Phi, psi and omega in degrees: 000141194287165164294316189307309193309313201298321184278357187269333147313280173311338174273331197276280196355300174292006166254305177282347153356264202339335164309298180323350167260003174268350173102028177242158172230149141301112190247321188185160189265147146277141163233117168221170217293320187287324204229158162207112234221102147289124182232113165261136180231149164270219182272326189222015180196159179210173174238120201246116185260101202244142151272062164312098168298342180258298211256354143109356209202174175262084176260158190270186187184113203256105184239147101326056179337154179231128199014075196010052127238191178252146208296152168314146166301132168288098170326300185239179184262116183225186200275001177284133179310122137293129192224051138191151193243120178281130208311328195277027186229311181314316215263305230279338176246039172210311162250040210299332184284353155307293199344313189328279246262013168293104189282166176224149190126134198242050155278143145034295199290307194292315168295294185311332160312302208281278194310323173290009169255313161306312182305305167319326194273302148307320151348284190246003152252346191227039182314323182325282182351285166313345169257023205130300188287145195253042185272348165277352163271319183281336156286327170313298191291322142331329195258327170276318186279311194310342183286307201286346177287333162272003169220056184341168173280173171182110191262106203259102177269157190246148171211163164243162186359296163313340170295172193253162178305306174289350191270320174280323212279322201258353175262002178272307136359246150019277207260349146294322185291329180250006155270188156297199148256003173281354191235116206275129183276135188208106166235149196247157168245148132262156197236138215264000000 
């Protein structure tokens, strides 16, 4: 295990511990360059505590096992269940006048805030969660689709100017065949 993992461990444990009388273990730390993820699981369901290094902050991750590990990140939004939720799409449909009052930021202080706060919050906004229930995901998820029905998906291959009329027909190609049909294709030129 990396040192980051070992201190992102020593930092979450004393908050997040507490799962473990909900039927979760510590199954393990991720460490990568953007991130760092204490991940607890039960038998159907897990909690992902991440240090985003991208996002400036400490976020939660609402999980669904998928044949009891955790499921891939989704890219895109399709007609398929989403089975993980980022904790604040959870707040935004169950508390919304909370979101505010989430700090953000990955100082010393500012981390020990945002998790002794996120712990709290599993508590007292998602106890269902914790006994079992996957019913906060699925409000997670609801809260995600009602984003993307007012902001479709949409995906922008770039070409330049100059490119041929086929040089656009085959990167449009392309990229409807390695997309859903839910993500609307869009190419644009810049000029070089």
């Amino acid at each position: 295990m990396s040192r980051a993992a070992k201190r992102w461990e020593a930092a979450v444990k004393p908050h997040f511990d507490f799962l473990t009388g909900h039927g979760f273990r510590l199954d393990h730390v991720e460490d990568e360059w953007w991130a760092t993820t204490a991940v607890y699981l039960s038998a159907t369901l897990g909690v992902l505590v991440t240090r985003s290094v991208e996002f400036d902050r400490v976020e939660l991750t609402l999980l669904r096992l998928v044949d009891g590990k955790v499921p891939e990140p989704e890219v895109w939004l399709t007609d398929r269940r989403l089975d993980r939720v980022l904790f604040d799409n959870v707040l935004e449909a169950r508390r919304p006048d909370l979101l505010e009052q989430i700090p953000t930021g990955l100082a010393k202080e500012a981390i020990e805030d945002q998790l002794r706060l996120h712990a709290e919050l599993l508590r007292t906004i998602v106890p269902d969660f914790l006994e079992g229930s996957d019913a906060a995901v699925t409000e997670g998820e609801r809260v995600v689709r009602e984003r993307v029905d007012a902001n479709p998906q949409e995906l922008t291959i770039w070409l330049p100017a100059d490119a041929s009329e086929e040089d656009e027909a085959t990167a449009r190609a392309k990229a409807e065949r390695l997309n859903p049909p839910e993500v609307r294709i869009v190419v644009r030129r810049y000029a070089r």
